[in-house]
mmCIF file with all atom_site columns, C-alpha atoms in Angstrom:
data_model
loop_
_atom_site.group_PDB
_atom_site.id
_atom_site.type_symbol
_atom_site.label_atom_id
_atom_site.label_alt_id
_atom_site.label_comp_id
_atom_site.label_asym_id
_atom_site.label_entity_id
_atom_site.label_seq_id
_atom_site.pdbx_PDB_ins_code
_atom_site.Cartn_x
_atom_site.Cartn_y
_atom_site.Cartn_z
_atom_site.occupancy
_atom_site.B_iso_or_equiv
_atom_site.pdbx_formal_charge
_atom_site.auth_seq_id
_atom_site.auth_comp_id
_atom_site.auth_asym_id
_atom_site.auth_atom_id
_atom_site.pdbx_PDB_model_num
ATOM 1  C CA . UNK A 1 1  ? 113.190 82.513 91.788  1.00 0.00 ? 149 UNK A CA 1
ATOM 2  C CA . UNK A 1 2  ? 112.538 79.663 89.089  1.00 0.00 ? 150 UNK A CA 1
ATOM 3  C CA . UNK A 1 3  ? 113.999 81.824 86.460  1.00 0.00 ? 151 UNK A CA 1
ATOM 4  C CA . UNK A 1 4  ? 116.765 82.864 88.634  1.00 0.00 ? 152 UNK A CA 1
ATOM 5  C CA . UNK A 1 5  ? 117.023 78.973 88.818  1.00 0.00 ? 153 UNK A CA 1
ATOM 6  C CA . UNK A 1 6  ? 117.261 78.152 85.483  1.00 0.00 ? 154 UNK A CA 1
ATOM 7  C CA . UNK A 1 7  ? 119.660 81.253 84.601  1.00 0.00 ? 155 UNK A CA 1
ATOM 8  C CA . UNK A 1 8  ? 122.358 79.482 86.720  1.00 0.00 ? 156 UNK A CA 1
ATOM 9  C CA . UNK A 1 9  ? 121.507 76.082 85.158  1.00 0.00 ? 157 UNK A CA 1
ATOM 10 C CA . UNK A 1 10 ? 121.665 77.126 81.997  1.00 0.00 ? 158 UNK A CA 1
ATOM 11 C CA . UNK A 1 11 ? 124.923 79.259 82.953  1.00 0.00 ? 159 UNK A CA 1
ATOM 12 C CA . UNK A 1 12 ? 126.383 75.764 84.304  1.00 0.00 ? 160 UNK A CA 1
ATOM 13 C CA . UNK A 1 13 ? 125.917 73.345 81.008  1.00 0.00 ? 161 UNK A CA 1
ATOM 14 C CA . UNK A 1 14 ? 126.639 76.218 78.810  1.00 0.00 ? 162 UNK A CA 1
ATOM 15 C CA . UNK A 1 15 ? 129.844 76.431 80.491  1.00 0.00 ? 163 UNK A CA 1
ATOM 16 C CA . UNK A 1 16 ? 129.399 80.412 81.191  1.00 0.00 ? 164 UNK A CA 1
ATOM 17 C CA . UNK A 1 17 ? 129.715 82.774 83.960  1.00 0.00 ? 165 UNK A CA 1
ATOM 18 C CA . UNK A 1 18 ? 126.723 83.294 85.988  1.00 0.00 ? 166 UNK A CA 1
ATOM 19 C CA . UNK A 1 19 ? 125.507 87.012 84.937  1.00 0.00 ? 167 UNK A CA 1
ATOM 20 C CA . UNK A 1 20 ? 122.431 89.016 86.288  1.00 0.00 ? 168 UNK A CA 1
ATOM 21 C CA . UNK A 1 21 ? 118.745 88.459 85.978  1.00 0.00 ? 169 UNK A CA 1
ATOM 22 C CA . UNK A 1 22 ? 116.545 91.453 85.154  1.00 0.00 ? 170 UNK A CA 1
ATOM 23 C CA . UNK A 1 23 ? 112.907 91.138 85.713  1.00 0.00 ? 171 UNK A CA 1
ATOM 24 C CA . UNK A 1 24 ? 110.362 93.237 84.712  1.00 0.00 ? 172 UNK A CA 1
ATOM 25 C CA . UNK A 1 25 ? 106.863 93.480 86.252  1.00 0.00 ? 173 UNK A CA 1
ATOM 26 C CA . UNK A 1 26 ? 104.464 93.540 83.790  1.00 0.00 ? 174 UNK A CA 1
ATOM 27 C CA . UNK A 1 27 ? 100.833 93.769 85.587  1.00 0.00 ? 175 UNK A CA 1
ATOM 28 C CA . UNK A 1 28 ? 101.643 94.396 88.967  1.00 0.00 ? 176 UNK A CA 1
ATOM 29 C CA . UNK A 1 29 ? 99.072  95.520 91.434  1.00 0.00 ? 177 UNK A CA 1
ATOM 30 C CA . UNK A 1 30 ? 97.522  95.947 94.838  1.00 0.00 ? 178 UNK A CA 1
ATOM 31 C CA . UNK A 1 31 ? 94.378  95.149 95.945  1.00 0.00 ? 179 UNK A CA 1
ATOM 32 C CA . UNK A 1 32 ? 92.859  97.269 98.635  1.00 0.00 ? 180 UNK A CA 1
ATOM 33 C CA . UNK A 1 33 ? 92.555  93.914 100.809 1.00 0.00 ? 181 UNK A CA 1
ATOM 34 C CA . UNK A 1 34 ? 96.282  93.619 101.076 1.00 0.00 ? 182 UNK A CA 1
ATOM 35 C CA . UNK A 1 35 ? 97.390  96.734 102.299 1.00 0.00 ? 183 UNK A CA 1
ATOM 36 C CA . UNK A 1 36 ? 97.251  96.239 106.010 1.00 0.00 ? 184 UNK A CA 1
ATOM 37 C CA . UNK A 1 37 ? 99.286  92.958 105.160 1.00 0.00 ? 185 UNK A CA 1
ATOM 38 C CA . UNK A 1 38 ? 101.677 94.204 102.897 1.00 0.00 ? 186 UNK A CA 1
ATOM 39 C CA . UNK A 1 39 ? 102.918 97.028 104.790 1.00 0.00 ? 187 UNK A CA 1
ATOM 40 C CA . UNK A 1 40 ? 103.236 94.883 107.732 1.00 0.00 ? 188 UNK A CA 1
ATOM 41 C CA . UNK A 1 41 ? 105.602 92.781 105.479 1.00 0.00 ? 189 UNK A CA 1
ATOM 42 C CA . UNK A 1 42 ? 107.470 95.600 104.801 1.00 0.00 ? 190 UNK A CA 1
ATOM 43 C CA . UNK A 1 43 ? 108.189 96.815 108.085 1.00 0.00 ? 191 UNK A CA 1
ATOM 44 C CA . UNK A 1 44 ? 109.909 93.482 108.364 1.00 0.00 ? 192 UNK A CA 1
ATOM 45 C CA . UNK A 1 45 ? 113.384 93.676 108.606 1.00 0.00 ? 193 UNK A CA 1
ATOM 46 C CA . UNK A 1 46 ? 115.083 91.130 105.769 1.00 0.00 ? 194 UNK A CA 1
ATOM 47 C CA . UNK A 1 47 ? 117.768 88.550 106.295 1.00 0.00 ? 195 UNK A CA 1
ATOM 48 C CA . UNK A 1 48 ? 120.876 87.590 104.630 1.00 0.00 ? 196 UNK A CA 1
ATOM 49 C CA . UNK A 1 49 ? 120.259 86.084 101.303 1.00 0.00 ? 197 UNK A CA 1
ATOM 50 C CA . UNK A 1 50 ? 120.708 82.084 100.921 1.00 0.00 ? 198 UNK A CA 1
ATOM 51 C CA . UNK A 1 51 ? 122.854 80.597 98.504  1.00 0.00 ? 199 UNK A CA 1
ATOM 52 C CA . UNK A 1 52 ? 121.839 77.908 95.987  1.00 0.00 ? 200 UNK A CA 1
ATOM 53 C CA . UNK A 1 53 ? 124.562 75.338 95.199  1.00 0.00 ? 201 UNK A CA 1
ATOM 54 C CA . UNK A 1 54 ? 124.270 73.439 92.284  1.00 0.00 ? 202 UNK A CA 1
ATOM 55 C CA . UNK A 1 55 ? 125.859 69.919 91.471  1.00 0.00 ? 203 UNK A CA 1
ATOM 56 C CA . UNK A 1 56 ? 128.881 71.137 89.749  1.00 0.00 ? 204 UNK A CA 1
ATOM 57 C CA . UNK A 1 57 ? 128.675 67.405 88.221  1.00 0.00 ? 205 UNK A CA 1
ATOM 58 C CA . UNK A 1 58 ? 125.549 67.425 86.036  1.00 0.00 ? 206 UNK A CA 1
ATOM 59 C CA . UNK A 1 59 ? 126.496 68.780 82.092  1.00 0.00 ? 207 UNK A CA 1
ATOM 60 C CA . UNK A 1 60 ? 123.521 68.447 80.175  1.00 0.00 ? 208 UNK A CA 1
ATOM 61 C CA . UNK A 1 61 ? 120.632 70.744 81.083  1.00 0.00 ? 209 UNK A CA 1
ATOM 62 C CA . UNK A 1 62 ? 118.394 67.318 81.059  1.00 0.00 ? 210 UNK A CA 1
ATOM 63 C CA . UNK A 1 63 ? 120.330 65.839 83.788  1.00 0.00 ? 211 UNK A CA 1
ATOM 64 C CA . UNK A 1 64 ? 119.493 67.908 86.833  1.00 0.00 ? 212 UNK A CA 1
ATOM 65 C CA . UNK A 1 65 ? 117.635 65.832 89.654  1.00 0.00 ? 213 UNK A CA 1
ATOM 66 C CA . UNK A 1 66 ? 116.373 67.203 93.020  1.00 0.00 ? 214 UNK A CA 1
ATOM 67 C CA . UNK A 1 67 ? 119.405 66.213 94.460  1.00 0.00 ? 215 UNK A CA 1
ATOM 68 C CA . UNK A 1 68 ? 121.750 68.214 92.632  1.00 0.00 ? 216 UNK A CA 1
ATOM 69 C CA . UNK A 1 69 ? 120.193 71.720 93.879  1.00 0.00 ? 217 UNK A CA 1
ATOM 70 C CA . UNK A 1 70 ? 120.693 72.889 97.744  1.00 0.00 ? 218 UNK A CA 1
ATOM 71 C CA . UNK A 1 71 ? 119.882 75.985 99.419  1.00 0.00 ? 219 UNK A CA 1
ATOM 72 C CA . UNK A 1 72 ? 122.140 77.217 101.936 1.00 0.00 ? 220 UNK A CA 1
ATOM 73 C CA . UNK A 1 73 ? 121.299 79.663 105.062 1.00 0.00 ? 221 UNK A CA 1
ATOM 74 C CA . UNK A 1 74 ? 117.419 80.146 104.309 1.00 0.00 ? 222 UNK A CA 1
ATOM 75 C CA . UNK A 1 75 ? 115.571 82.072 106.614 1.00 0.00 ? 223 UNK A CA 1
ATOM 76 C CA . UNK A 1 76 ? 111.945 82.859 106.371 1.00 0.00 ? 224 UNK A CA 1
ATOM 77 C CA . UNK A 1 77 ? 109.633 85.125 108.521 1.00 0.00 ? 225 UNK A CA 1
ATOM 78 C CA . UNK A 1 78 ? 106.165 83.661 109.324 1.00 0.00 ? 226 UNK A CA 1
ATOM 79 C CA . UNK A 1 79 ? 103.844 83.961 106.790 1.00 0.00 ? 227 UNK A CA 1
ATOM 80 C CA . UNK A 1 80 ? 101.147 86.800 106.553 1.00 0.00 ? 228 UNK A CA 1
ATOM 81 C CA . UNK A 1 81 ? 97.840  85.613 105.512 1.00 0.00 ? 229 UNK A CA 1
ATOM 82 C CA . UNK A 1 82 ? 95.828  88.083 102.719 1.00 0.00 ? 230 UNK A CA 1
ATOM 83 C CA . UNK A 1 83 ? 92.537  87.091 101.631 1.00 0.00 ? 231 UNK A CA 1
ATOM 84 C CA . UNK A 1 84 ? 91.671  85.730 98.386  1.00 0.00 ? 232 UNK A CA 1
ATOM 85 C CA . UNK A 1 85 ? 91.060  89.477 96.362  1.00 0.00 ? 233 UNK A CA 1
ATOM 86 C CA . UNK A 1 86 ? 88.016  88.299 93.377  1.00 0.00 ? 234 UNK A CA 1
#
């Protein structure tokens, strides 16, 4: 998401349309103590995405302020606890 942030920031001062973000997952992994959790999350059905709005106002990368960034329509299940995996 913070990437994703700063791609459309960026994309704003630059004065360029917003493109795509491709992430790739470097060290990604499982731990045995977050399976039950995890595949409860994914039997979760998803909701529409939200939309970020940015201050169209704010031209130097520099200038952005809390203020300037809202997010539109979020919805968010409950949260799933998973134990601390060590």
């Amino acid at each position: 998401a913070t990437y994703a942030l700063l791609t459309m920031m960026m994309a704003q001062v630059c004065n360029l349309k917003l493109g795509e973000l491709v992430f790739v997952g470097g060290d990604c992994h499982i731990y045995n103590n977050h399976i039950e959790a995890l595949s409860k999350q994914l039997e979760r059905e998803p909701f529409a995405l939200a939309t970020m709005k940015l201050n169209s106002e704010v031209k130097n990368i520099s200038d952005f302020k809390f203020e300037d960034f809202t997010l539109e329509n979020y919805q968010s299940h409950p949260s799933i606890k998973m134990p601390i995996a060590i």
